[in-house]
């Protein structure tokens, strides 16, 4: 942390230090990265169990539909791209650019979830359910946990969209969008890993 | 990487739209390459090696550029990398234990 940016207010009143916006944002991001670190460990445990189930029940994988999920992966990658473009937009003071990016993110995230539900339906019809085997349990818990993160991300993007409509974010104040971006990109990173391990490997 | 400074860039530190666009194209191409390997007959070891390499590059691009680790405080990079290494150890350990 850069001490040069620290300002001291009210020292004569005995109130101690206040911090600059840059330091405040740095601490928020640090806290958010700690949260992401904990999520990495949770997903690692789920992946560890899934990889074991994948070895023990290879026949279950025959029912996976790669092209559909590849398309879903493309949607998530596109949504991440929208979020970073939205961040740059608001950093330049472009409110409409941010609003558009957030709305597209909401739409793409929702389609992703819709396709995931469709995939679950197909998989269930082939007899792979949450309780049918260790593979089914690991598959649904891991992808479901990820899908839950996407759902929360969609709600967060929608909330941010309405705040953006009210002009809450500005070129100087956009840490909320950056933190949302960290969350959303992490969800994207997790899917990149899950997509490779579940559907392609 | 040398960044091009643009108006209002004082308000942030990170890549700009052209870099983000390039990363998006790279991610899409890498994703298509990953999918392509599923349709080609390859020895398992080569198949897994290619897929894990492509996956690592994709993850690296997202965290470095989209999540700004390339531009942010190096502390954040360590906060991310250490649990990734621990997670990798968990995954490999369980696979090893399952081999009895």
Short mmCIF file of C-alpha atoms in Angstrom, two decimals:
data_model
loop_
_atom_site.label_atom_id
_atom_site.label_comp_id
_atom_site.label_asym_id
_atom_site.label_seq_id
_atom_site.Cartn_x
_atom_site.Cartn_y
_atom_site.Cartn_z
CA UNK A 1 0.00 0.00 0.00
CA UNK A 2 1.32 3.40 -0.89
CA UNK A 3 1.69 5.49 2.22
CA UNK A 4 2.17 8.56 0.06
CA UNK A 5 -1.55 8.58 -0.64
CA UNK A 6 -2.54 8.52 2.99
CA UNK A 7 -4.10 11.70 4.17
CA UNK A 8 -4.50 12.59 7.79
CA UNK A 9 -7.66 14.38 8.77
CA UNK A 10 -8.70 15.60 12.11
CA UNK A 11 -5.38 14.81 13.77
CA UNK A 12 -5.81 17.98 15.72
CA UNK A 13 -9.14 16.58 16.95
CA UNK A 14 -7.61 13.24 17.83
CA UNK A 15 -9.62 11.34 15.20
CA UNK A 16 -6.60 9.61 13.72
CA UNK A 17 -6.16 8.63 10.04
CA UNK A 18 -8.46 8.62 7.08
CA UNK A 19 -7.53 6.88 3.88
CA UNK A 20 -7.52 7.84 0.25
CA UNK A 21 -9.96 6.40 -2.27
CA UNK A 22 -7.11 4.46 -3.85
CA UNK A 23 -6.26 2.78 -0.55
CA UNK A 24 -9.91 2.08 0.15
CA UNK A 25 -10.31 0.42 -3.25
CA UNK A 26 -7.09 -1.51 -2.75
CA UNK A 27 -8.37 -2.93 0.53
CA UNK A 28 -11.71 -3.84 -1.04
CA UNK A 29 -9.94 -5.68 -3.84
CA UNK A 30 -7.63 -7.43 -1.39
CA UNK A 31 -10.66 -8.64 0.59
CA UNK A 32 -12.29 -9.80 -2.62
CA UNK A 33 -9.20 -11.74 -3.65
CA UNK A 34 -9.23 -13.47 -0.26
CA UNK A 35 -12.83 -14.48 -0.94
CA UNK A 36 -11.79 -15.79 -4.37
CA UNK A 37 -8.98 -17.76 -2.69
CA UNK A 38 -11.53 -19.52 -0.50
CA UNK A 39 -13.66 -20.28 -3.56
CA UNK A 40 -10.61 -21.78 -5.29
CA UNK A 41 -10.25 -24.26 -2.42
CA UNK A 42 -13.95 -25.19 -2.46
CA UNK A 43 -13.97 -25.80 -6.21
CA UNK A 44 -10.67 -27.74 -5.94
CA UNK A 45 -12.29 -30.17 -3.51
CA UNK A 46 -15.27 -30.65 -5.82
CA UNK A 47 -12.97 -31.15 -8.81
CA UNK A 48 -10.89 -33.69 -6.87
CA UNK A 49 -13.98 -35.82 -6.19
CA UNK A 50 -15.27 -35.40 -9.73
CA UNK A 51 -11.96 -36.53 -11.28
CA UNK A 52 -12.12 -39.65 -9.16
CA UNK A 53 -15.72 -40.33 -10.21
CA UNK A 54 -14.75 -39.76 -13.84
CA UNK A 55 -12.21 -42.59 -13.59
CA UNK A 56 -14.59 -44.92 -11.79
CA UNK A 57 -17.66 -44.32 -14.00
CA UNK A 58 -16.40 -43.56 -17.54
CA UNK A 59 -19.63 -44.83 -19.18
CA UNK A 60 -21.67 -41.93 -17.75
CA UNK A 61 -19.80 -39.44 -19.91
CA UNK A 62 -21.31 -40.80 -23.14
CA UNK A 63 -24.43 -38.71 -22.60
CA UNK A 64 -22.65 -35.36 -22.43
CA UNK A 65 -23.37 -33.01 -25.34
CA UNK A 66 -20.14 -31.21 -26.21
CA UNK A 67 -21.31 -28.77 -28.96
CA UNK A 68 -24.12 -27.38 -26.81
CA UNK A 69 -21.85 -26.83 -23.81
CA UNK A 70 -19.13 -25.36 -26.06
CA UNK A 71 -21.71 -22.81 -27.18
CA UNK A 72 -22.54 -22.14 -23.53
CA UNK A 73 -18.85 -21.65 -22.80
CA UNK A 74 -18.68 -19.13 -25.63
CA UNK A 75 -21.60 -17.23 -24.06
CA UNK A 76 -19.77 -17.01 -20.74
CA UNK A 77 -16.54 -15.87 -22.41
CA UNK A 78 -18.52 -13.21 -24.29
CA UNK A 79 -20.18 -12.03 -21.08
CA UNK A 80 -16.76 -11.59 -19.43
CA UNK A 81 -15.64 -9.58 -22.43
CA UNK A 82 -18.75 -7.40 -22.05
CA UNK A 83 -17.96 -6.75 -18.38
CA UNK A 84 -14.42 -5.54 -19.07
CA UNK A 85 -15.69 -3.36 -21.93
CA UNK A 86 -18.31 -1.97 -19.56
CA UNK A 87 -15.62 -1.18 -17.01
CA UNK A 88 -13.56 0.71 -19.58
CA UNK A 89 -16.71 2.53 -20.68
CA UNK A 90 -17.51 3.84 -17.22
CA UNK A 91 -13.85 4.69 -16.59
CA UNK A 92 -14.26 7.01 -19.57
CA UNK A 93 -17.53 8.33 -18.22
CA UNK A 94 -19.66 6.46 -20.77
CA UNK A 95 -22.80 5.59 -18.79
CA UNK A 96 -24.68 4.10 -21.73
CA UNK A 97 -21.74 1.83 -22.60
CA UNK A 98 -21.76 0.46 -19.05
CA UNK A 99 -25.52 -0.03 -19.00
CA UNK A 100 -25.44 -1.85 -22.34
CA UNK A 101 -22.59 -4.12 -21.19
CA UNK A 102 -24.36 -5.02 -17.96
CA UNK A 103 -27.65 -5.78 -19.71
CA UNK A 104 -25.90 -8.02 -22.25
CA UNK A 105 -24.17 -9.78 -19.34
CA UNK A 106 -27.53 -10.39 -17.66
CA UNK A 107 -28.95 -11.83 -20.89
CA UNK A 108 -25.93 -14.06 -21.64
CA UNK A 109 -25.77 -15.32 -18.04
CA UNK A 110 -29.48 -16.14 -18.12
CA UNK A 111 -29.15 -18.04 -21.42
CA UNK A 112 -26.21 -19.95 -19.92
CA UNK A 113 -28.41 -21.03 -17.00
CA UNK A 114 -31.27 -21.94 -19.34
CA UNK A 115 -29.00 -24.18 -21.40
CA UNK A 116 -27.61 -25.74 -18.22
CA UNK A 117 -31.13 -26.61 -17.07
CA UNK A 118 -31.87 -28.10 -20.52
CA UNK A 119 -28.65 -30.15 -20.27
CA UNK A 120 -29.65 -31.40 -16.81
CA UNK A 121 -33.00 -32.51 -18.24
CA UNK A 122 -31.32 -34.44 -21.05
CA UNK A 123 -28.81 -36.00 -18.68
CA UNK A 124 -31.56 -37.05 -16.28
CA UNK A 125 -33.50 -38.67 -19.12
CA UNK A 126 -30.45 -40.82 -19.79
CA UNK A 127 -30.56 -42.03 -16.20
CA UNK A 128 -27.73 -39.93 -14.79
CA UNK A 129 -29.17 -38.29 -11.69
CA UNK A 130 -27.88 -36.84 -8.45
CA UNK A 131 -28.19 -40.23 -6.79
CA UNK A 132 -27.58 -42.64 -9.68
CA UNK A 133 -23.83 -42.92 -9.15
CA UNK A 134 -20.81 -41.15 -7.72
CA UNK A 135 -20.35 -39.57 -11.16
CA UNK A 136 -23.89 -38.14 -11.14
CA UNK A 137 -23.49 -36.77 -7.61
CA UNK A 138 -20.14 -35.15 -8.38
CA UNK A 139 -21.34 -33.80 -11.74
CA UNK A 140 -24.53 -32.17 -10.47
CA UNK A 141 -23.02 -30.82 -7.26
CA UNK A 142 -20.02 -29.30 -9.02
CA UNK A 143 -21.82 -27.83 -12.04
CA UNK A 144 -24.79 -26.88 -9.85
CA UNK A 145 -22.53 -25.02 -7.44
CA UNK A 146 -21.03 -23.20 -10.41
CA UNK A 147 -24.49 -22.51 -11.84
CA UNK A 148 -25.52 -21.03 -8.49
CA UNK A 149 -22.58 -18.64 -8.78
CA UNK A 150 -23.74 -17.68 -12.28
CA UNK A 151 -27.25 -17.07 -10.89
CA UNK A 152 -25.89 -14.80 -8.14
CA UNK A 153 -23.75 -13.05 -10.77
CA UNK A 154 -26.79 -12.43 -12.98
CA UNK A 155 -28.67 -10.91 -10.01
CA UNK A 156 -25.64 -8.78 -9.15
CA UNK A 157 -25.31 -7.59 -12.78
CA UNK A 158 -29.02 -6.72 -12.81
CA UNK A 159 -28.65 -4.78 -9.57
CA UNK A 160 -25.60 -2.98 -10.95
CA UNK A 161 -27.55 -2.23 -14.15
CA UNK A 162 -30.31 -0.45 -12.22
CA UNK A 163 -27.72 1.46 -10.19
CA UNK A 164 -26.00 2.42 -13.44
CA UNK A 165 -29.34 3.65 -14.81
CA UNK A 166 -29.51 5.99 -11.82
CA UNK A 167 -26.01 7.28 -12.55
CA UNK A 168 -24.47 5.66 -9.47
CA UNK A 169 -21.19 4.84 -11.24
CA UNK A 170 -18.89 7.51 -12.62
CA UNK A 171 -15.43 7.79 -14.16
CA UNK A 172 -14.06 8.35 -10.65
CA UNK A 173 -16.31 5.94 -8.73
CA UNK A 174 -16.54 2.53 -10.38
CA UNK A 175 -15.03 0.14 -7.83
CA UNK A 176 -18.42 -1.61 -7.62
CA UNK A 177 -18.13 -2.59 -11.27
CA UNK A 178 -14.53 -3.71 -10.83
CA UNK A 179 -15.50 -5.95 -7.89
CA UNK A 180 -18.43 -7.39 -9.83
CA UNK A 181 -15.99 -8.00 -12.69
CA UNK A 182 -13.61 -9.90 -10.41
CA UNK A 183 -16.47 -12.14 -9.32
CA UNK A 184 -17.81 -12.69 -12.81
CA UNK A 185 -14.41 -13.40 -14.35
CA UNK A 186 -13.65 -15.88 -11.57
CA UNK A 187 -16.90 -17.68 -12.39
CA UNK A 188 -15.69 -17.67 -16.00
CA UNK A 189 -12.28 -19.06 -14.99
CA UNK A 190 -13.93 -21.87 -13.04
CA UNK A 191 -16.07 -22.74 -16.05
CA UNK A 192 -13.00 -22.82 -18.32
CA UNK A 193 -11.54 -25.44 -15.97
CA UNK A 194 -14.79 -27.41 -15.55
CA UNK A 195 -15.48 -27.37 -19.28
CA UNK A 196 -12.07 -28.88 -20.00
CA UNK A 197 -12.21 -31.51 -17.27
CA UNK A 198 -15.85 -32.57 -17.70
CA UNK A 199 -16.59 -32.23 -21.38
CA UNK A 200 -13.38 -32.35 -23.40
CA UNK A 201 -10.89 -34.43 -21.43
CA UNK B 1 3.65 -4.76 -22.17
CA UNK B 2 3.76 -1.06 -23.10
CA UNK B 3 0.38 0.51 -22.65
CA UNK B 4 -0.99 3.29 -24.77
CA UNK B 5 -2.20 6.13 -22.62
CA UNK B 6 -5.60 7.48 -23.44
CA UNK B 7 -7.66 10.35 -22.11
CA UNK B 8 -9.09 9.69 -18.67
CA UNK B 9 -6.73 6.77 -18.16
CA UNK B 10 -5.65 8.30 -14.87
CA UNK B 11 -8.95 6.95 -13.56
CA UNK B 12 -7.83 3.32 -13.94
CA UNK B 13 -4.84 1.15 -14.47
CA UNK B 14 -5.33 -1.79 -16.73
CA UNK B 15 -5.69 -2.76 -20.34
CA UNK B 16 -7.88 -0.87 -22.78
CA UNK B 17 -10.59 -2.07 -25.15
CA UNK B 18 -8.27 -3.23 -27.99
CA UNK B 19 -6.34 -5.44 -25.54
CA UNK B 20 -9.58 -6.82 -24.11
CA UNK B 21 -10.82 -7.52 -27.64
CA UNK B 22 -7.61 -9.36 -28.46
CA UNK B 23 -7.87 -11.45 -25.28
CA UNK B 24 -11.47 -12.34 -26.15
CA UNK B 25 -10.45 -13.50 -29.63
CA UNK B 26 -7.56 -15.53 -28.15
CA UNK B 27 -9.89 -17.14 -25.59
CA UNK B 28 -12.40 -18.06 -28.29
CA UNK B 29 -9.73 -19.57 -30.55
CA UNK B 30 -8.23 -21.54 -27.64
CA UNK B 31 -11.69 -22.79 -26.67
CA UNK B 32 -12.31 -23.96 -30.25
CA UNK B 33 -8.93 -25.70 -30.29
CA UNK B 34 -9.86 -27.49 -27.05
CA UNK B 35 -13.14 -28.64 -28.55
CA UNK B 36 -11.31 -29.70 -31.73
CA UNK B 37 -9.08 -32.11 -29.80
CA UNK B 38 -12.18 -34.09 -28.81
CA UNK B 39 -12.71 -34.99 -32.47
CA UNK B 40 -9.12 -36.03 -33.22
CA UNK B 41 -7.60 -39.39 -32.35
CA UNK B 42 -4.60 -38.66 -30.16
CA UNK B 43 -2.66 -40.68 -27.61
CA UNK B 44 -4.12 -39.97 -24.14
CA UNK B 45 -0.94 -38.42 -22.79
CA UNK B 46 -0.73 -36.00 -25.73
CA UNK B 47 -4.46 -35.23 -25.58
CA UNK B 48 -4.33 -34.44 -21.85
CA UNK B 49 -1.13 -32.44 -22.27
CA UNK B 50 -2.63 -30.26 -25.01
CA UNK B 51 -5.90 -29.75 -23.11
CA UNK B 52 -4.24 -28.85 -19.82
CA UNK B 53 -1.90 -26.43 -21.60
CA UNK B 54 -4.79 -24.75 -23.44
CA UNK B 55 -6.78 -24.58 -20.19
CA UNK B 56 -3.86 -23.03 -18.29
CA UNK B 57 -3.31 -20.40 -20.98
CA UNK B 58 -7.02 -19.50 -20.95
CA UNK B 59 -7.07 -19.20 -17.16
CA UNK B 60 -3.86 -17.15 -17.28
CA UNK B 61 -5.30 -14.74 -19.86
CA UNK B 62 -8.48 -14.15 -17.86
CA UNK B 63 -6.77 -13.58 -14.50
CA UNK B 64 -3.92 -11.51 -15.98
CA UNK B 65 -5.98 -9.22 -18.21
CA UNK B 66 -9.66 -9.39 -17.28
CA UNK B 67 -8.94 -9.62 -13.53
CA UNK B 68 -6.00 -7.21 -13.82
CA UNK B 69 -3.42 -9.33 -11.97
CA UNK B 70 -0.85 -8.25 -14.55
CA UNK B 71 -1.44 -4.63 -13.56
CA UNK B 72 -2.47 -4.82 -9.88
CA UNK B 73 -0.50 -5.26 -6.69
CA UNK B 74 1.63 -8.49 -6.85
CA UNK B 75 0.15 -9.44 -3.47
CA UNK B 76 -3.14 -10.23 -5.23
CA UNK B 77 -1.33 -12.63 -7.56
CA UNK B 78 0.04 -14.56 -4.58
CA UNK B 79 -3.36 -14.59 -2.88
CA UNK B 80 -4.64 -16.32 -6.01
CA UNK B 81 -1.71 -18.59 -6.89
CA UNK B 82 -1.17 -20.12 -3.43
CA UNK B 83 -4.69 -21.59 -3.11
CA UNK B 84 -4.49 -22.75 -6.74
CA UNK B 85 -1.33 -24.71 -5.87
CA UNK B 86 -2.96 -26.08 -2.72
CA UNK B 87 -6.05 -27.01 -4.71
CA UNK B 88 -3.91 -28.76 -7.28
CA UNK B 89 -2.25 -30.72 -4.47
CA UNK B 90 -5.70 -31.74 -3.18
CA UNK B 91 -6.79 -32.93 -6.64
CA UNK B 92 -3.58 -34.89 -7.28
CA UNK B 93 -3.48 -36.37 -3.77
CA UNK B 94 -6.99 -37.76 -4.06
CA UNK B 95 -6.20 -39.29 -7.45
CA UNK B 96 -3.09 -40.87 -5.94
CA UNK B 97 -4.97 -42.22 -2.92
CA UNK B 98 -7.63 -43.68 -5.17
CA UNK B 99 -4.96 -45.76 -6.85
CA UNK B 100 -4.57 -47.56 -3.51
#
